[in-house]
Amino acid sequence: MSTTSSTPPVGEEVPQAPSDEGPGGAGNVGPSDAGLQPAKLVIGVLGIAVSVWLIGNLFLAFAWYPQWFFDSKLLMGALGLVVGVGGAAVLFWFLNMAIEALPRRLEHGVMPYAFLLPGFSLIGLMLLFPTVQTIHYSFANRNSTAYVDPLWANFSSLFSSGAFWSAMFNNLLWIAIVPAITVSLGVVVAVLADKLSSASEKWSKSFIFMPMAISFVAASAIWLTTVYGYRPPGEPQTAALNAIWVNWFGQDPASWLDIDTARLNSILLMVILIWLQTGFAMVLLSSAIKGVPEDTLEAARIDGASEWQIFWQVIIPQIWGTIVTVFITVLILVMKVFDIVYVLTNGRNNTDVIANMFFREMFTNRDAGRATALIVVLLVAIIPILIYQVRDFRKQEAMR
């Protein structure tokens, strides 16, 4: 009796069973392996167009036809939330359908860019387009209906204005004082709080961070009534600064926000922003300090370093990246400062800043050309700071 062996003779190839798997294996079989699917592509593209049209028109209707929604801001807010989130989901669903209808190789190449396109489109619509339009209108007349002659007339008018240079000087003063003091106080508070017990640290940080929850307008009103307020001589001084000035030093009450000697009133306005932002700086810097390896601190103590030396030579170098980030963030905020100045002085007595000057030119003087020229000046001033921040961020990422 002979036996058959399933092993082929040496040198013979084993015949392969036909397989319907694609080159990538069964796991890579997809609907787009067959090539372009025109029907699915058309449905996806039409779905994208209809979704964008419906979402855009609904939000326009909120602005132009509020009566359709019974003039109810609550209803419009709820609809905006539902349609915004749901519409985005539907939009990406149709976008995915259109991409899957493409041939496999084209699908893989297009997919990353297609899903980034809505985000980039919103950035272009909300940031780039207004920026370009602002630059464009800065060369136009007060009604933005025609170009001025010469084209740089709005900028020439600004640069020849004493009020502009006074506001620019105040902005530089804010830049020189507020970020440095805010970051310094943030570092000091973070280091001191780090030495407290867990419960004490939590409560002290919460108390210092609390002003961050207050709007600039509300903070200005609080400081005006409780610290900088003025009442005529002979009346009780309820604001802290005049109460001390009158009761402790025996002087007549002063209207502090009207005193521009050595820019005292501007410095008093800066104190409010420092009070508001110190908590922000403290939180970020405290996190950075807690991230300093304990081994480096112990090694410094073993080498005989004092706490002061440890602070300057060990802690500060290791949290320097966070310090720079906080400093630039506060700096950008300071360059755009508006609310505090507008509420307390509206630029009187040499306290004006560029943002407040823009508001006055735009809404009081009704001169859109000069107003947009001011914004362009502010934009140009901020760009170098943004470039430095991006480069510093990339440098820190490369070192990790």
Coordinates of C-alpha atoms in Angstrom, one line a residue:
M1 CA 0.0 0.0 0.0
S2 CA 1.5 3.4 -1.1
T3 CA 1.2 6.5 0.9
T4 CA 0.9 10.0 -0.6
S5 CA 2.8 12.8 1.0
S6 CA 1.5 16.4 1.1
T7 CA 5.0 17.7 1.0
P8 CA 6.1 18.6 -2.6
P9 CA 9.4 17.5 -3.9
V10 CA 12.4 19.7 -3.3
G11 CA 12.6 22.6 -5.8
E12 CA 8.9 22.6 -6.7
E13 CA 6.8 25.7 -5.9
V14 CA 3.7 25.3 -3.9
P15 CA 0.7 26.5 -5.9
Q16 CA -1.0 29.4 -4.3
A17 CA -4.8 29.6 -3.9
P18 CA -6.3 32.6 -5.5
S19 CA -6.9 35.4 -3.0
D20 CA -9.1 38.4 -3.2
E21 CA -7.2 40.3 -0.6
G22 CA -5.6 43.6 -1.6
P23 CA -1.9 44.2 -1.5
G24 CA -2.1 45.4 2.1
G25 CA -4.0 42.3 3.4
A26 CA -7.6 41.7 4.4
G27 CA -7.3 44.5 7.0
N28 CA -6.7 47.1 4.3
V29 CA -9.7 46.3 2.1
G30 CA -11.8 49.4 1.7
P31 CA -14.6 50.7 -0.4
S32 CA -12.3 53.0 -2.3
D33 CA -10.1 50.1 -3.5
A34 CA -12.3 49.8 -6.6
G35 CA -11.3 53.4 -7.6
L36 CA -13.4 56.5 -7.9
Q37 CA -17.0 56.3 -6.7
P38 CA -18.7 59.2 -8.5
A39 CA -22.1 58.9 -6.8
K40 CA -20.7 58.8 -3.3
L41 CA -18.4 61.8 -4.2
V42 CA -21.3 63.8 -5.5
I43 CA -23.4 63.1 -2.4
G44 CA -20.5 64.1 -0.1
V45 CA -19.7 67.3 -1.9
L46 CA -23.4 68.3 -2.1
G47 CA -23.8 67.5 1.6
I48 CA -20.8 69.7 2.5
A49 CA -22.2 72.6 0.5
V50 CA -25.7 72.2 1.9
S51 CA -24.3 71.9 5.5
V52 CA -22.2 75.1 5.2
W53 CA -25.1 77.0 3.6
L54 CA -27.6 76.0 6.3
I55 CA -25.2 76.7 9.2
G56 CA -24.1 80.0 7.7
N57 CA -27.6 81.2 7.0
L58 CA -28.9 80.3 10.4
F59 CA -26.2 82.3 12.1
L60 CA -26.9 85.2 9.8
A61 CA -30.6 84.9 10.6
F62 CA -29.8 85.4 14.3
A63 CA -28.3 88.8 13.5
W64 CA -30.7 90.0 10.8
Y65 CA -34.0 88.4 11.7
P66 CA -34.2 87.9 15.4
Q67 CA -38.0 88.1 15.3
W68 CA -38.0 84.7 13.7
F69 CA -36.8 83.4 17.0
F70 CA -39.2 85.4 19.1
D71 CA -36.3 87.9 19.9
S72 CA -35.2 85.3 22.5
K73 CA -31.4 85.3 23.1
L74 CA -31.8 82.2 25.1
L75 CA -33.4 80.4 22.2
M76 CA -30.9 81.7 19.7
G77 CA -28.0 80.6 22.0
A78 CA -29.4 77.1 22.4
L79 CA -30.0 76.8 18.7
G80 CA -26.5 78.1 18.0
L81 CA -25.0 75.6 20.3
V82 CA -27.0 72.7 18.9
V83 CA -26.5 73.7 15.2
G84 CA -22.9 74.6 15.7
V85 CA -21.9 71.3 17.3
G86 CA -24.3 69.1 15.3
G87 CA -23.6 71.0 12.1
A88 CA -19.9 70.5 12.5
A89 CA -20.4 66.7 13.0
V90 CA -22.6 66.5 9.9
L91 CA -20.1 68.6 7.9
F92 CA -17.2 66.3 8.8
W93 CA -19.4 63.2 8.1
F94 CA -20.1 64.4 4.5
L95 CA -16.4 65.4 4.2
N96 CA -15.3 61.9 5.2
M97 CA -17.8 60.4 2.7
A98 CA -16.4 62.5 -0.1
I99 CA -12.8 61.5 0.7
E100 CA -13.7 57.8 0.9
A101 CA -15.1 58.1 -2.6
L102 CA -11.7 58.8 -4.0
P103 CA -9.2 56.2 -5.1
R104 CA -7.2 54.8 -2.2
R105 CA -3.9 56.5 -3.0
L106 CA -5.6 59.9 -3.5
E107 CA -7.7 59.4 -0.4
H108 CA -4.7 58.9 1.8
G109 CA -3.0 62.0 0.3
V110 CA -6.0 64.3 0.6
M111 CA -7.4 63.2 4.0
P112 CA -5.1 65.2 6.3
Y113 CA -5.5 68.4 4.4
A114 CA -9.3 68.0 4.0
F115 CA -9.9 67.7 7.7
L116 CA -7.6 70.7 8.4
L117 CA -9.4 72.8 5.8
P118 CA -12.4 73.8 7.9
G119 CA -10.2 74.9 10.8
F120 CA -7.9 76.9 8.4
S121 CA -11.0 78.4 6.8
L122 CA -12.3 79.7 10.1
I123 CA -8.8 81.1 10.9
G124 CA -8.8 82.8 7.6
L125 CA -12.3 84.2 8.0
M126 CA -12.0 85.3 11.6
L127 CA -8.3 86.4 11.7
L128 CA -6.6 86.8 8.4
F129 CA -9.4 88.5 6.5
P130 CA -10.1 91.1 9.2
T131 CA -6.4 91.8 9.4
V132 CA -6.1 92.4 5.7
Q133 CA -9.2 94.5 5.6
T134 CA -8.0 96.6 8.5
I135 CA -4.7 97.3 6.7
H136 CA -6.7 98.1 3.6
Y137 CA -9.0 100.6 5.4
S138 CA -6.1 102.3 7.1
F139 CA -5.4 104.0 3.7
A140 CA -9.1 105.1 3.3
N141 CA -11.0 108.2 4.3
R142 CA -13.1 108.5 7.5
N143 CA -16.0 106.7 5.8
S144 CA -13.9 104.0 4.2
T145 CA -15.4 105.0 0.8
A146 CA -12.3 106.1 -1.0
Y147 CA -8.5 106.2 -0.6
V148 CA -7.0 109.3 1.0
D149 CA -4.5 111.4 -0.9
P150 CA -1.7 110.7 -0.3
L151 CA -2.2 107.1 0.7
W152 CA -0.2 107.5 3.9
A153 CA -2.1 110.6 5.0
N154 CA -3.7 108.8 8.0
F155 CA -0.3 107.7 9.3
S156 CA 1.2 111.1 8.7
S157 CA -1.6 112.7 10.7
L158 CA -1.0 110.3 13.6
F159 CA 2.8 110.7 13.7
S160 CA 2.4 114.4 13.7
S161 CA -0.1 114.3 16.6
G162 CA 1.1 115.0 20.2
A163 CA -1.8 113.0 21.5
F164 CA -0.6 109.9 19.6
W165 CA 3.0 110.2 21.0
S166 CA 1.6 110.7 24.5
A167 CA -0.5 107.5 24.1
M168 CA 2.5 105.7 22.7
F169 CA 4.7 106.8 25.6
N170 CA 2.0 105.5 28.0
N171 CA 1.9 102.2 26.2
L172 CA 5.7 101.9 26.6
L173 CA 5.4 102.8 30.2
W174 CA 2.8 100.0 30.7
I175 CA 5.0 97.6 28.9
A176 CA 8.1 98.5 31.0
I177 CA 6.3 98.2 34.4
V178 CA 3.4 95.8 34.3
P179 CA 4.8 92.6 32.9
A180 CA 8.0 92.8 35.0
I181 CA 6.2 93.5 38.3
T182 CA 3.5 90.9 37.5
V183 CA 6.0 88.1 36.8
S184 CA 8.2 89.1 39.8
L185 CA 5.3 89.0 42.2
G186 CA 4.1 85.7 40.6
V187 CA 7.5 84.1 41.2
V188 CA 7.7 85.4 44.8
V189 CA 4.2 84.2 45.7
A190 CA 4.7 80.9 43.9
V191 CA 8.0 80.2 45.8
L192 CA 6.5 81.2 49.2
A193 CA 3.3 79.3 48.7
D194 CA 5.3 76.2 47.8
K195 CA 6.7 76.2 51.3
L196 CA 3.3 76.2 53.0
S197 CA 1.4 73.1 54.0
S198 CA -0.9 71.6 51.4
A199 CA -4.1 73.1 52.9
S200 CA -2.5 76.6 53.4
E201 CA -1.1 76.6 49.9
K202 CA -4.4 75.7 48.4
W203 CA -6.3 78.5 50.2
S204 CA -3.6 81.2 49.7
K205 CA -3.4 80.4 46.0
S206 CA -7.2 80.5 45.6
F207 CA -7.3 83.9 47.4
I208 CA -4.5 85.4 45.2
F209 CA -6.0 83.9 42.0
M210 CA -9.5 85.1 42.8
P211 CA -9.1 88.6 41.0
M212 CA -8.7 86.7 37.7
A213 CA -12.4 85.9 37.8
I214 CA -13.2 89.7 37.9
S215 CA -13.6 91.6 34.6
F216 CA -11.4 94.6 34.0
V217 CA -14.5 96.9 34.1
A218 CA -15.6 95.5 37.5
A219 CA -12.1 95.7 38.9
S220 CA -11.8 99.3 37.8
A221 CA -15.1 100.1 39.6
I222 CA -13.9 98.3 42.7
W223 CA -10.6 100.1 42.9
L224 CA -12.3 103.5 42.2
T225 CA -14.7 103.2 45.0
T226 CA -12.5 101.4 47.6
V227 CA -9.0 102.8 46.9
Y228 CA -8.9 105.8 44.6
G229 CA -12.2 107.5 45.4
Y230 CA -12.3 111.2 46.1
R231 CA -14.6 113.2 48.4
P232 CA -14.4 116.9 49.0
P233 CA -12.5 118.2 52.1
G234 CA -14.5 117.9 55.3
E235 CA -16.4 114.8 54.2
P236 CA -15.5 111.3 55.4
Q237 CA -13.0 109.7 53.1
T238 CA -14.3 106.2 52.3
A239 CA -11.6 105.3 49.8
A240 CA -8.4 103.8 51.3
L241 CA -5.8 106.0 49.7
N242 CA -7.4 109.3 50.7
A243 CA -8.3 108.0 54.1
I244 CA -4.6 107.3 54.8
W245 CA -3.6 110.6 53.2
V246 CA -6.0 112.6 55.2
N247 CA -6.1 110.8 58.6
W248 CA -2.5 109.7 58.8
F249 CA -0.7 112.6 57.1
G250 CA -3.1 115.4 57.8
Q251 CA -3.3 116.4 54.1
D252 CA -6.2 117.5 52.0
P253 CA -7.9 114.7 50.0
A254 CA -6.5 114.4 46.5
S255 CA -8.1 113.3 43.2
W256 CA -5.4 110.7 42.5
L257 CA -6.4 109.9 39.0
D258 CA -6.0 113.5 37.9
I259 CA -2.4 113.8 39.0
D260 CA -0.2 113.3 36.0
T261 CA 3.1 114.4 37.7
A262 CA 5.6 111.6 36.9
R263 CA 2.6 109.8 35.3
L264 CA 1.3 109.0 38.8
N265 CA -2.3 108.4 37.5
S266 CA -1.1 106.0 34.8
I267 CA 0.9 104.1 37.4
L268 CA -2.1 103.8 39.7
L269 CA -4.1 102.4 36.7
M270 CA -1.3 99.8 36.2
V271 CA -1.6 98.6 39.8
I272 CA -5.1 97.3 39.0
L273 CA -3.8 95.2 36.1
I274 CA -1.0 93.9 38.2
W275 CA -3.5 92.9 40.9
L276 CA -5.6 91.1 38.3
Q277 CA -2.7 89.2 36.6
T278 CA -0.5 88.2 39.5
G279 CA -2.7 85.2 40.2
F280 CA -2.4 84.1 36.6
A281 CA 1.4 84.3 36.8
M282 CA 1.5 82.6 40.1
V283 CA -0.4 79.5 38.9
L284 CA 1.8 78.9 35.9
L285 CA 5.1 79.6 37.7
S286 CA 4.0 77.5 40.7
S287 CA 3.5 74.5 38.4
A288 CA 6.9 75.1 36.9
I289 CA 8.6 75.3 40.3
K290 CA 7.0 72.0 41.4
G291 CA 8.4 70.5 38.2
V292 CA 12.0 71.3 39.3
P293 CA 13.6 67.9 40.1
E294 CA 14.1 67.5 43.9
D295 CA 17.5 65.9 43.2
T296 CA 19.0 69.2 41.9
L297 CA 17.7 71.0 45.0
E298 CA 19.2 68.4 47.4
A299 CA 22.5 68.4 45.5
A300 CA 22.7 72.2 45.8
R301 CA 22.0 72.0 49.6
I302 CA 24.6 69.3 50.0
D303 CA 27.1 71.5 48.2
G304 CA 26.4 74.2 50.8
A305 CA 24.3 76.5 48.7
S306 CA 22.0 78.9 50.6
E307 CA 18.3 79.1 49.9
W308 CA 18.9 82.4 48.1
Q309 CA 21.6 80.8 45.9
I310 CA 19.3 77.8 45.2
F311 CA 16.5 80.2 44.1
W312 CA 18.7 82.2 41.7
Q313 CA 21.1 79.5 40.4
V314 CA 18.9 76.4 40.4
I315 CA 15.2 77.2 40.4
I316 CA 15.2 80.3 38.1
P317 CA 17.2 78.8 35.3
Q318 CA 15.0 75.7 35.2
I319 CA 11.7 77.7 35.1
W320 CA 13.1 80.4 32.8
G321 CA 11.0 79.1 29.8
T322 CA 7.8 79.5 31.8
I323 CA 8.9 82.9 33.0
V324 CA 9.4 84.1 29.4
T325 CA 6.0 82.7 28.4
V326 CA 4.2 84.4 31.2
F327 CA 6.0 87.6 30.6
I328 CA 5.2 87.7 26.9
T329 CA 1.5 86.8 27.5
V330 CA 1.1 89.6 30.0
L331 CA 3.1 91.9 27.6
I332 CA 0.7 91.3 24.8
L333 CA -2.3 91.9 27.1
V334 CA -0.7 95.2 28.2
M335 CA -0.2 96.4 24.7
K336 CA -4.0 96.0 24.1
V337 CA -5.1 97.5 27.5
F338 CA -8.3 99.4 27.1
D339 CA -11.0 98.7 29.7
I340 CA -9.2 100.1 32.8
V341 CA -8.2 103.4 31.1
Y342 CA -11.6 103.8 29.5
V343 CA -13.6 103.3 32.7
L344 CA -11.4 105.4 35.1
T345 CA -10.1 108.3 33.0
N346 CA -11.0 107.8 29.3
G347 CA -7.6 109.1 28.5
R348 CA -7.8 112.3 30.5
N349 CA -4.7 113.9 32.1
N350 CA -2.1 112.1 30.0
T351 CA -3.4 108.6 30.7
D352 CA -4.4 107.7 27.1
V353 CA -3.3 104.5 25.4
I354 CA -3.4 103.3 21.8
A355 CA -6.5 101.1 22.3
N356 CA -8.5 103.8 24.0
M357 CA -7.4 106.3 21.3
F358 CA -8.7 103.9 18.7
F359 CA -12.0 103.6 20.4
R360 CA -12.4 107.3 20.6
E361 CA -11.5 107.8 16.9
M362 CA -13.8 105.1 15.8
F363 CA -16.9 105.7 17.8
T364 CA -16.7 109.3 19.0
N365 CA -14.9 111.1 16.1
R366 CA -16.3 108.6 13.5
D367 CA -13.0 108.5 11.6
A368 CA -12.5 105.0 10.5
G369 CA -9.3 105.8 8.6
R370 CA -7.4 107.1 11.6
A371 CA -8.8 104.4 13.8
T372 CA -7.7 101.6 11.6
A373 CA -4.3 103.3 11.1
L374 CA -3.9 103.1 14.9
I375 CA -4.7 99.4 14.9
V376 CA -2.1 98.8 12.2
V377 CA 0.5 100.6 14.3
L378 CA -0.4 98.4 17.2
L379 CA -0.3 95.3 15.0
V380 CA 3.1 96.1 13.7
A381 CA 4.3 96.7 17.3
I382 CA 3.0 93.3 18.4
I383 CA 4.4 91.2 15.5
P384 CA 8.1 91.2 16.7
I385 CA 6.9 90.0 20.2
L386 CA 4.9 87.2 18.6
I387 CA 7.8 86.1 16.4
Y388 CA 10.1 86.0 19.5
Q389 CA 7.5 83.9 21.4
V390 CA 7.2 81.4 18.6
R391 CA 10.9 81.0 18.2
D392 CA 11.4 80.6 22.0
F393 CA 8.6 78.0 22.1
R394 CA 10.3 76.1 19.2
K395 CA 13.6 76.3 21.0
Q396 CA 12.1 74.9 24.2
E397 CA 10.5 72.1 22.3
A398 CA 13.7 71.2 20.6
M399 CA 15.5 70.9 23.9
R400 CA 13.0 68.4 25.3

